[in-house]
Coordinates of C-alpha atoms in Angstrom, one line a residue:
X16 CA 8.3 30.4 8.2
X17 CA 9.6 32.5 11.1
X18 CA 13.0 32.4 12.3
X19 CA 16.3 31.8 9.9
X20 CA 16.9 28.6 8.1
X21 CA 20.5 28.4 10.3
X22 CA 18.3 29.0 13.1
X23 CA 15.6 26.3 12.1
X24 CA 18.8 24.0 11.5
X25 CA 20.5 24.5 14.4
X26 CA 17.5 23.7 16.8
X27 CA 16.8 20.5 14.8
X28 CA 20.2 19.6 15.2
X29 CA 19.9 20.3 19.2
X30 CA 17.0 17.6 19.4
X31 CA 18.6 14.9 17.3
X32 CA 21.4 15.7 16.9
X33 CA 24.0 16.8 14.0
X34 CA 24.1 13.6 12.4
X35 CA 20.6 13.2 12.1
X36 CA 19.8 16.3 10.0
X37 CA 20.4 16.7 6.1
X38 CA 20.3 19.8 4.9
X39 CA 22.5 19.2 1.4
X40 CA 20.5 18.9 -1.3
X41 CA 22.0 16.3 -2.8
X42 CA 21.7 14.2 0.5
X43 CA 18.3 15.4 0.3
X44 CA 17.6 13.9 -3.2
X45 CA 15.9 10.6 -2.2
X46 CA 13.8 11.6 0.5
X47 CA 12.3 14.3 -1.6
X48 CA 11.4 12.4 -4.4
X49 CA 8.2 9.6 -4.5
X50 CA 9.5 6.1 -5.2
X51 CA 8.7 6.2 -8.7
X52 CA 10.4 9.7 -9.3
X53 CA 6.8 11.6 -10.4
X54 CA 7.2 13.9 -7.5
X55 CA 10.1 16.1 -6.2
X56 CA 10.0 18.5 -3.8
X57 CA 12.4 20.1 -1.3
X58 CA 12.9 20.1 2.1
X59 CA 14.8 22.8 4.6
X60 CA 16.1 19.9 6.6
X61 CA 15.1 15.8 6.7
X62 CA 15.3 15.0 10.3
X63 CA 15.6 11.5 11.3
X64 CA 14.5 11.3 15.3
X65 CA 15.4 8.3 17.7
X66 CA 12.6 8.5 19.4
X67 CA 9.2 9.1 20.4
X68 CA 10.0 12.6 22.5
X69 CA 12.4 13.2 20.1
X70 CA 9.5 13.2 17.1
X71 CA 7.7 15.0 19.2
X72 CA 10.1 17.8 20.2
X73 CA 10.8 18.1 16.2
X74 CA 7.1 18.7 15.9
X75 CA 6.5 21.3 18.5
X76 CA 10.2 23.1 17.0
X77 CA 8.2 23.2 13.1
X78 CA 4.5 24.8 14.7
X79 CA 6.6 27.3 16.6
X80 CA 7.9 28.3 13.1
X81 CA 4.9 27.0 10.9
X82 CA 7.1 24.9 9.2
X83 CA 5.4 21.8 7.0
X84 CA 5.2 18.5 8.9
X85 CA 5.9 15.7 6.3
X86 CA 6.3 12.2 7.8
X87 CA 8.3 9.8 5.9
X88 CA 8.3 6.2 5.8
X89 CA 10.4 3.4 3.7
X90 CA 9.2 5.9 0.7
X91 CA 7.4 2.9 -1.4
X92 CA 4.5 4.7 -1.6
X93 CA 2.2 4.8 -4.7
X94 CA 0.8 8.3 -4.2
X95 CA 3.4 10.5 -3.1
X96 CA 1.6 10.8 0.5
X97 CA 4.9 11.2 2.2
X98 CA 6.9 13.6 -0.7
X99 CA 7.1 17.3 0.0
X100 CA 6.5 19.7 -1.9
X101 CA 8.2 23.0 -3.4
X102 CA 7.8 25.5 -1.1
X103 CA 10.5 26.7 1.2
X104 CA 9.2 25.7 4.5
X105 CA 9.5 21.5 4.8
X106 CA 10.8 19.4 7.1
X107 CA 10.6 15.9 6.3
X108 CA 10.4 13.4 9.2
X109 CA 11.8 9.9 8.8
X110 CA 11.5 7.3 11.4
X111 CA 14.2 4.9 10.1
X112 CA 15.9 4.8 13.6
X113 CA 13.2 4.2 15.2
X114 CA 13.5 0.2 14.7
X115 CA 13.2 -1.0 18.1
X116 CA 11.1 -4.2 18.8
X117 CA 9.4 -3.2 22.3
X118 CA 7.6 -6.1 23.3
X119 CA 6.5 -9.7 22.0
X120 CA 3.7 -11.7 23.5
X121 CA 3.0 -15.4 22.3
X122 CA 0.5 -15.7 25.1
X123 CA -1.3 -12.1 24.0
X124 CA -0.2 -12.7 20.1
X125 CA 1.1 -9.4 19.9
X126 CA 4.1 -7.5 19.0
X127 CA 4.8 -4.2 19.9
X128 CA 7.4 -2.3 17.7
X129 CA 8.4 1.3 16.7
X130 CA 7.3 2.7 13.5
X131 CA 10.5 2.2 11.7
X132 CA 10.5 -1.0 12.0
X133 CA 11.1 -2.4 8.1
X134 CA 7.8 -5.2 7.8
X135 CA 9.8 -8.1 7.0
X136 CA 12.2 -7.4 10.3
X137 CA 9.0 -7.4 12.0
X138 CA 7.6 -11.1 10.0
X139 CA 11.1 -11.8 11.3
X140 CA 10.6 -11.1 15.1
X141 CA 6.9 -13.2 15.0
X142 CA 8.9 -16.1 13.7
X143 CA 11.5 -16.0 16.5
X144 CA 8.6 -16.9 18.7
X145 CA 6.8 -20.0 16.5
X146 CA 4.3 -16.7 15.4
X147 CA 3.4 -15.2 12.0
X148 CA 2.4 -11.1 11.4
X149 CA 0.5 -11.7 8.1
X150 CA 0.9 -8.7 6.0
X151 CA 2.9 -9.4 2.9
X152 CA 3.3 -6.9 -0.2
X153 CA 6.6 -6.8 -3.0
X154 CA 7.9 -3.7 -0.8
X155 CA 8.4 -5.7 2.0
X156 CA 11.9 -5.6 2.8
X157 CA 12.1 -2.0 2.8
X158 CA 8.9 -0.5 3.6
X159 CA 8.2 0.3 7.2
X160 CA 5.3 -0.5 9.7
X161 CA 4.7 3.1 10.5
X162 CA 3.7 3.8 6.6
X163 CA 1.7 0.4 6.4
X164 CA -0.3 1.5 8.9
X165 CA -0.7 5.5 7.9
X166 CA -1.8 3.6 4.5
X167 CA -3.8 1.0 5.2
X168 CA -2.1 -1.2 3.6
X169 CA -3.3 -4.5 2.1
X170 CA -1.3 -6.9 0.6
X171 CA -2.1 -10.9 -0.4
X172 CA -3.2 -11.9 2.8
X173 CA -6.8 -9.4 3.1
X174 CA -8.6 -12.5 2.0
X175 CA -8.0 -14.6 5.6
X176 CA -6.4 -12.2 7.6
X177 CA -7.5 -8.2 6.7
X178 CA -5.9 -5.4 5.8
X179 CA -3.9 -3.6 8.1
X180 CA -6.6 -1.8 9.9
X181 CA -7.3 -5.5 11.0
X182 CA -4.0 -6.1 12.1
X183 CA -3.3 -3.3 14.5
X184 CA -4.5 -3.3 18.3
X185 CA -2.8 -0.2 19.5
X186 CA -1.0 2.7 18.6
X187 CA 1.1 5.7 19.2
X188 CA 1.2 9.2 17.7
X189 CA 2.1 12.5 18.0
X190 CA -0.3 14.8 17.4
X191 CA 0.3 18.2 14.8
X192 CA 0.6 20.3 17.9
X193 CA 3.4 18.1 19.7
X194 CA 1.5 16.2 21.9
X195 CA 1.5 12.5 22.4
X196 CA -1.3 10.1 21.9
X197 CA -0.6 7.1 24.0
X198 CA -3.2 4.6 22.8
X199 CA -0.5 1.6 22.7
X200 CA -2.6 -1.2 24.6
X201 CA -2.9 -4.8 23.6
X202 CA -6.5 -5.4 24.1
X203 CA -8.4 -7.3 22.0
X204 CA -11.5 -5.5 23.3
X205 CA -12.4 -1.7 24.5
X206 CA -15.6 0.0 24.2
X207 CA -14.2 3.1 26.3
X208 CA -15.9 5.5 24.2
X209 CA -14.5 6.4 20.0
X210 CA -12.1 4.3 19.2
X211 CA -9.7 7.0 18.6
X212 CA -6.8 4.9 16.8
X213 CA -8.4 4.4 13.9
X214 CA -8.5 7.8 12.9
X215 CA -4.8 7.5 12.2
X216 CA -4.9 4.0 10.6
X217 CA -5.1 5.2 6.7
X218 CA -4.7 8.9 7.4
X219 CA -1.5 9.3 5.8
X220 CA 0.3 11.2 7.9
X221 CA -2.0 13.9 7.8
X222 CA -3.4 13.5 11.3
X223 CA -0.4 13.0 13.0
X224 CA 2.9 10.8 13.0
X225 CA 2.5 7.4 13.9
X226 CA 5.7 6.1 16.3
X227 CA 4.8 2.9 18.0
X228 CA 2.0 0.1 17.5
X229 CA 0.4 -3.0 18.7
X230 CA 0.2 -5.7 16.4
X231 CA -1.8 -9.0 16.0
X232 CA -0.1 -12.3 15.5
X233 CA -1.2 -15.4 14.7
X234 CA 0.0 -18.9 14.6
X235 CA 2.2 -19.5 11.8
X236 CA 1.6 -21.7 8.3
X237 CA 2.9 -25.2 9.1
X238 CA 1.1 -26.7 6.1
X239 CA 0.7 -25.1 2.7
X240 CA -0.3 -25.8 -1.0
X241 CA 0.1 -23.5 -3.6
X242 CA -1.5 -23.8 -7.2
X243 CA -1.2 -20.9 -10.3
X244 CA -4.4 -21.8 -12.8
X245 CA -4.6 -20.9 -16.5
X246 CA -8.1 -19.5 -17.3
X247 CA -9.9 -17.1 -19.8
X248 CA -11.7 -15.1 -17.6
X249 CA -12.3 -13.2 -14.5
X250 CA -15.5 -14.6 -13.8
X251 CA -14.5 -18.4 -14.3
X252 CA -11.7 -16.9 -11.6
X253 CA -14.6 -16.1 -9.1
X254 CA -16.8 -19.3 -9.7
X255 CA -13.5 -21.1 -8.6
X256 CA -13.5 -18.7 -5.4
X257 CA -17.2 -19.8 -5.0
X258 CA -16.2 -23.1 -4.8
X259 CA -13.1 -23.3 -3.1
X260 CA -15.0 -21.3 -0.4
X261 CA -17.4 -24.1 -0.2
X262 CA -14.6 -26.8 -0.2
X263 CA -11.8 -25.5 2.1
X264 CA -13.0 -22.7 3.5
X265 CA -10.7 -20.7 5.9
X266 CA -7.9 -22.8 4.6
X267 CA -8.0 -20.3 1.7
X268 CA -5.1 -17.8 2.4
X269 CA -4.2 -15.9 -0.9
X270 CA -5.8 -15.5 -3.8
X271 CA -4.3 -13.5 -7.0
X272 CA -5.0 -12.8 -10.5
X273 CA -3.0 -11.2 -13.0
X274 CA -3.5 -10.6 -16.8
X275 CA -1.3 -12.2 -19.3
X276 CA -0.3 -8.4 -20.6
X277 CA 0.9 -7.6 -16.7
X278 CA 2.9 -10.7 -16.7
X279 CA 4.8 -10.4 -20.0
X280 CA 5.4 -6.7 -18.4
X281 CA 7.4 -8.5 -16.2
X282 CA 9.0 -10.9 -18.1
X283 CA 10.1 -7.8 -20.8
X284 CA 11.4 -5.7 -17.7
X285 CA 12.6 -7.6 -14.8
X286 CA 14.8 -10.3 -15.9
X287 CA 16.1 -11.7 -12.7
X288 CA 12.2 -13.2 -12.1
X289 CA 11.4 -16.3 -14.3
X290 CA 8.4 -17.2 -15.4
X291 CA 7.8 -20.7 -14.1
X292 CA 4.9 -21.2 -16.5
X293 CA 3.8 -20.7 -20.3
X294 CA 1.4 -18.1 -21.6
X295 CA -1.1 -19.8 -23.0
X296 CA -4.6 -18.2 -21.8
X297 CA -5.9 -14.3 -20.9
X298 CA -5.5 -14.8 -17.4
X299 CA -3.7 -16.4 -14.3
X300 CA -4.9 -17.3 -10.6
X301 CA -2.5 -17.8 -8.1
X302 CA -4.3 -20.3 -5.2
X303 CA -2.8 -21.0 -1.5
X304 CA -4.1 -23.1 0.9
X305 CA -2.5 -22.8 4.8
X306 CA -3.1 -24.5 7.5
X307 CA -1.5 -24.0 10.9
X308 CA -1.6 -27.6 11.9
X309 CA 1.9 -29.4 10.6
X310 CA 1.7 -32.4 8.6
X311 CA -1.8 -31.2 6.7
X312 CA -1.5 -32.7 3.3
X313 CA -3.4 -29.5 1.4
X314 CA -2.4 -30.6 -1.8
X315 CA -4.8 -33.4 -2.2
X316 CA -7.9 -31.4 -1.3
X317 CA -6.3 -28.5 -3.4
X318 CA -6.2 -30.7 -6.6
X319 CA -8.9 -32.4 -6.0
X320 CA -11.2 -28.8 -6.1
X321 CA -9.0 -27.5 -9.2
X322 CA -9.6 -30.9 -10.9
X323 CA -13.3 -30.4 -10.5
X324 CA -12.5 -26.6 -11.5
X325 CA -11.3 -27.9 -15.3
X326 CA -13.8 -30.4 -15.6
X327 CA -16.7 -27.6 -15.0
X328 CA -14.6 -25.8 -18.1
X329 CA -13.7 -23.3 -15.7
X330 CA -9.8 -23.8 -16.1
X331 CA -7.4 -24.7 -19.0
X332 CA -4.8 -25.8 -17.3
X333 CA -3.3 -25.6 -13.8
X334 CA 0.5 -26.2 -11.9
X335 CA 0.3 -27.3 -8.7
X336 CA 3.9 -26.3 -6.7
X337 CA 5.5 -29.4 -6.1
X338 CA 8.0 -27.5 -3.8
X339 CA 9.0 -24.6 -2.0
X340 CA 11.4 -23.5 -4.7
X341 CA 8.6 -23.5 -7.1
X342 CA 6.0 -21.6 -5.2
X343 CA 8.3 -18.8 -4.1
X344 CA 9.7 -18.9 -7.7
X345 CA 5.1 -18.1 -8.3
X346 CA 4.8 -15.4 -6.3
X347 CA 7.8 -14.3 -7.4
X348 CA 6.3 -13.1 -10.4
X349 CA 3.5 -11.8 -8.3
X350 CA 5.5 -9.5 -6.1
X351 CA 7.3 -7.9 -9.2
X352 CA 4.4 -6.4 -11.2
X353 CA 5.2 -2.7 -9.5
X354 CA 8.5 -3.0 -10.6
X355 CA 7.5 -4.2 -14.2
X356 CA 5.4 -1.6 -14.8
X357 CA 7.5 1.0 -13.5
X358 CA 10.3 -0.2 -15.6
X359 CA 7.5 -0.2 -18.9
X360 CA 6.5 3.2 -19.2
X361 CA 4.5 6.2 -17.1
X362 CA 2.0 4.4 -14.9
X363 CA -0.9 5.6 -14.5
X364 CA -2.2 3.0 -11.7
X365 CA -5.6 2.3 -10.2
X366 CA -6.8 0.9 -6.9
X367 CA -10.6 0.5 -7.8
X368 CA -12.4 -1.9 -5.2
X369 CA -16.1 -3.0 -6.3
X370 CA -18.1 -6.0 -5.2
X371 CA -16.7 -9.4 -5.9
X372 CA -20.0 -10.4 -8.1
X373 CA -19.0 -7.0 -10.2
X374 CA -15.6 -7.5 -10.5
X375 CA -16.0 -9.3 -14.2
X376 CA -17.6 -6.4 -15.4
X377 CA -15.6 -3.6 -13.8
X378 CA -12.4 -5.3 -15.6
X379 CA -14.2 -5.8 -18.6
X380 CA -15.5 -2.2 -19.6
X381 CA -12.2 -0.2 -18.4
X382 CA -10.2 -2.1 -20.6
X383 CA -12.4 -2.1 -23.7
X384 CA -13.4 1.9 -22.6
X385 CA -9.4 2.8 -22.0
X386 CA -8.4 1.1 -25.2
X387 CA -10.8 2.7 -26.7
X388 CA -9.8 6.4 -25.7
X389 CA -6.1 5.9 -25.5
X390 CA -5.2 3.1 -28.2
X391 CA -1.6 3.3 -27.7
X392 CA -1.8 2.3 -23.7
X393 CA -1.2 -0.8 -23.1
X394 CA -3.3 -2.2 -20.4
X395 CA -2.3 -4.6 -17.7
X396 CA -4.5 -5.6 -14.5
X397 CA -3.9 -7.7 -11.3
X398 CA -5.1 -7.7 -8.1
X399 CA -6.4 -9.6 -4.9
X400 CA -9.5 -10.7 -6.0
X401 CA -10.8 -12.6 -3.4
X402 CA -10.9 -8.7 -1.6
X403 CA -12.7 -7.2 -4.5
X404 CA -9.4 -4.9 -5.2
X405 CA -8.3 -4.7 -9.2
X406 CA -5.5 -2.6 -10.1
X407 CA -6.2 -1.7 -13.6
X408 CA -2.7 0.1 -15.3
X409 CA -2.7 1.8 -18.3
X410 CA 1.4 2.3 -19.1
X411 CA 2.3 5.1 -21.6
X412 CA 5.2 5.1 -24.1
X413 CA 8.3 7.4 -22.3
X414 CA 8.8 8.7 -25.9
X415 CA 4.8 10.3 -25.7
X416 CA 5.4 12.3 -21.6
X417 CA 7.6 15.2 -22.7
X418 CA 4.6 17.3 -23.1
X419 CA 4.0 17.3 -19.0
X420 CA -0.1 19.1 -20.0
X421 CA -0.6 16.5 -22.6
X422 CA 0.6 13.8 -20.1
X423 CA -2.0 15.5 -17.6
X424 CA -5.0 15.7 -19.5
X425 CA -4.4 12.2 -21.1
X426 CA -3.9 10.8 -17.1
X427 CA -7.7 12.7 -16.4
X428 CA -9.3 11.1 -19.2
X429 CA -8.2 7.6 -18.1
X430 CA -8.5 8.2 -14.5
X431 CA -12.5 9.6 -15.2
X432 CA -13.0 6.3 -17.4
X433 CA -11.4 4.2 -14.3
X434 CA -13.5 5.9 -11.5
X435 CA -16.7 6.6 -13.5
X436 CA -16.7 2.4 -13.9
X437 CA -16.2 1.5 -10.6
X438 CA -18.9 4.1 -9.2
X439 CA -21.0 2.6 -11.4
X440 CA -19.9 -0.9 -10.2
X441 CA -20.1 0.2 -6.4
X442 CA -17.0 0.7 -5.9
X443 CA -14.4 3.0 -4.1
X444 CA -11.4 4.6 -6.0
X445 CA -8.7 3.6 -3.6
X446 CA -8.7 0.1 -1.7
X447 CA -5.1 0.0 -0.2
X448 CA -2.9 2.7 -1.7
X449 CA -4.9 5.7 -0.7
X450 CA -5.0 9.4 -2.3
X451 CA -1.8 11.0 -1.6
X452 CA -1.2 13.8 -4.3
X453 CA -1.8 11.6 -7.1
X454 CA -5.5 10.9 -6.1
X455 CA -6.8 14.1 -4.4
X456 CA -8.6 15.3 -7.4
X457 CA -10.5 12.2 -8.0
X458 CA -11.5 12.1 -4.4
X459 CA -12.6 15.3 -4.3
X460 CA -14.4 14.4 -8.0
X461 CA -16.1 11.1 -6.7
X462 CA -17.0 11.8 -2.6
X463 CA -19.9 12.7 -1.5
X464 CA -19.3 16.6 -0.1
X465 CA -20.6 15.4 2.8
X466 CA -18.1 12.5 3.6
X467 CA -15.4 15.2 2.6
X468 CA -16.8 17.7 4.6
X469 CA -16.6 15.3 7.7
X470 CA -12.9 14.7 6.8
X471 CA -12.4 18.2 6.5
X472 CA -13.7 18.7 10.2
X473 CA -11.5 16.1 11.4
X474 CA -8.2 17.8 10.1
X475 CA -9.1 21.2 11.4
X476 CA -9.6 19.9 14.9
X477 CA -6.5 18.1 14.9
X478 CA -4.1 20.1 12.7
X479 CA -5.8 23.6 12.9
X480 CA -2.9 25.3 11.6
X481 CA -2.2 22.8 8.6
X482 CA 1.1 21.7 9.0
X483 CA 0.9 18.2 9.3
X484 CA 1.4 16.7 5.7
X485 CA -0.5 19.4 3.9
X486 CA -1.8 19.1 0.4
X487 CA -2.2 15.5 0.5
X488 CA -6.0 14.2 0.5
X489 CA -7.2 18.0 0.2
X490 CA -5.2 20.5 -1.7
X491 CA -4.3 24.2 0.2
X492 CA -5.4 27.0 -0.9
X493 CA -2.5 28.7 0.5
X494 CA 0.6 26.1 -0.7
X495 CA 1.4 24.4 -4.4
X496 CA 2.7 21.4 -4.9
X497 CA 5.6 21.0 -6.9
X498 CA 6.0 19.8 -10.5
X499 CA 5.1 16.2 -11.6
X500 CA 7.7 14.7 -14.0
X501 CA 7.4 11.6 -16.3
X502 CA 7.8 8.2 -14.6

């Protein structure tokens, strides 16, 4: 770092203003810490711009000292992509002022907002306009647009409407050296050489600071069904896929499993979400059919499939939601597994993707290998199967994390067990939460050197002097990252 802290403080405070930087500590405290309180780092300042040139002046005022870059979002991530670490030199950047809606389009279904934007103000600001924004995850009302898209994230709507990638048309960012990239045009087609945007979409902030995007909207639900199934196993779940498919095809909007274990997780931990349903069988399939024509009675060709589903043996039992109240009170449970498990014990979470056909035996070996290894884990798994992602937990006993190396090398041995299967299966380690801290050892254990080495290239052109988020995908040789505490 060159120049004094004052000095560093006192020029932020000339861009943004006085209000807008926190330099206490204490202040400091959640913006330095991950959401589930693994990581804490600390910060010389957390600046919160109003605006584009404001990021961008911020940015050019941290490579004139080599200050660290770290964007910040809602803080919900999984990874600690957007916590600093413990050197001396950070400046965390958070866009929560930056929450303008720019521009919405019903005749280009688009919506252009800034990066702070929280996602369900922007679900919001689609609906004002008889349109729908379809991404939808538990962290909804407080995560913001910018993160989704510097994560990639997914959600329950992959299966009919992508992952975020998918969602986003344009975007604006500014670049590791100050500059600004002004990609934000709504055009659903342009072959104009690379299609430089996506290099940012699931970078983590790494490549630069994501401040504005185009977004895709669609016409909104009028007609849904929604049906949780009782089954014994995941591949009875994915012949009822198959067939639904077949049936209803496109109709098919969501489709979720969770194990019995993740579910009494919840209903141990989170007492202000019901179970709306007994625990009778291993697992449970959450089914929703949407259809944007008003007046659709889906519940008819819904039953119909599931009836055919139990009389093939492929389902105990199954509630059909007979009203609103009783399919939010569904997902519900659904949307509360992160806080369940956080609530349980130290997480130690997966984001395996493998091919759907796989999917049965991925799920199948990690459990039996994990329980195996680590007998006293409990195991818990749920996931958006119809996209191939599983999420298999393993949650550790509080009472066994006070030894932070024995926490370590019991977290390696799972994690090897969890990526070794899903390589084997065909799979990726990370489908929607990326790598963060808490991953970049497995990537860097499981990618092929030359995919890293490409990635590796890409940072160095863009961020030559490695200030933009450093130390989360690759580590540094020349910073640390700071301790890792029991969740």
């Amino acid at each position: 770092m060159s120049g004094s802290p004052q000095e560093v403080l006192a020029g932020l405070a000339d861009i943004v203003g006085n209000n807008h930087v926190i330099d206490s500590a204490g202040d400091q405290e959640p913006y330095v810490t991950d959401w589930r309180g693994r990581y804490r780092g600390r910060a010389i300042a957390v600046v919160r711009p109003g605006s584009t040139d404001e990021v961008a002046a911020v940015v050019r005022h941290c490579v004139e000292r080599q200050l660290a870059i770290i964007p910040q979002g809602g803080n919900t991530g999984m990874c600690g992509a957007a916590t600093p670490d413990d050197g001396a030199s950070n400046v965390v950047i958070r866009l929560d002022r930056m929450r303008r809606v720019r521009d919405v389009s019903p005749l280009a279904n688009t919506i252009t907002v800034e990066a702070g934007c929280i996602l369900a103000e922007v679900q919001a600001a689609a609906t004002a306009v008889d349109r729908y924004f379809p991404l939808s995850l538990g962290a909804e009302g407080s995560c913001q647009i910018g993160g989704n898209i510097s994560t990639n994230a997914g959600g329950t709507a992959v299966l009919r409407y992508g992952p975020m990638r998918d969602l986003v048309l344009g975007l604006e960012v500014v670049l590791p050296d100050g500059r600004v990239f002004n990609g934000l045009r709504a055009l659903r087609k342009d072959n104009t050489g690379y299609a430089l945007k996506q290099l940012f979409i699931g970078a983590e902030g790494t490549l630069g600071i994501v401040t504005a995007a185009v977004l895709k909207l669609f016409a909104p639900p009028r007609s849904s069904a929604l049906a949780l199934l009782k089954l014994h196993s995941v591949d009875h779940a994915l012949q009822i896929m198959q067939r639904l498919r077949g049936a209803i095809g496109d109709r098919l909007g969501s489709l979720e499993i969770m194990s019995r274990s993740q579910i009494e997780v919840i209903a141990e931990t989170v007492p202000h979400v019901a179970i709306p349903f007994e625990l009778t069988t291993p697992w449970y399939l959450i089914v929703e059919l949407t259809d944007t024509l008003a007046g659709i009675d889906l519940n008819e060709p819904l039953a119909s499939a599931l009836s055919e589903a139990m009389d093939a043996g492929l389902a105990e039992d199954a509630v059909l939601a007979s009203s609103l109240a009783q399919a939010k009170a569904i997902w519900a449970v659904r949307h509360s597994v992160s806080e369940g498990n956080k609530r349980s014990g130290y997480v130690v979470s997966h984001d395996s993707v493998v091919p759907l056909d796989r999917q049965a035996a991925f799920v199948t070996n990690v459990e039996a290998r994990i329980m195996a290894a680590v007998p006293h884990a409990r195991v818990v798994v749920h996931g958006h199967i119809g996209d191939g992602n599983i999420h298999v937990i393993a949650l550790i006993d509080r009472d066994r994390c006070s030894d932070p190396a024995a926490i370590a090398a019991l977290v390696a041995e799972i994690n090897e067990i969890v990526d070794d299967e899903t390589a084997a299966q065909g799979g990726a380690i990370s489908a929607e939460h990326g790598i963060g801290i808490t991953n970049r050892g497995r990537l860097a254990r499981v990618t092929d050197p030359l995919d890293i080495g490409l990635m590796r290239g890409i940072k160095q052109l863009l961020d030559p002097n490695g200030l933009m988020n450093p130390d989360k995908i690759f580590a540094s040789a020349l910073r640390t990252i700071g301790n890792a505490g029991a969740a």
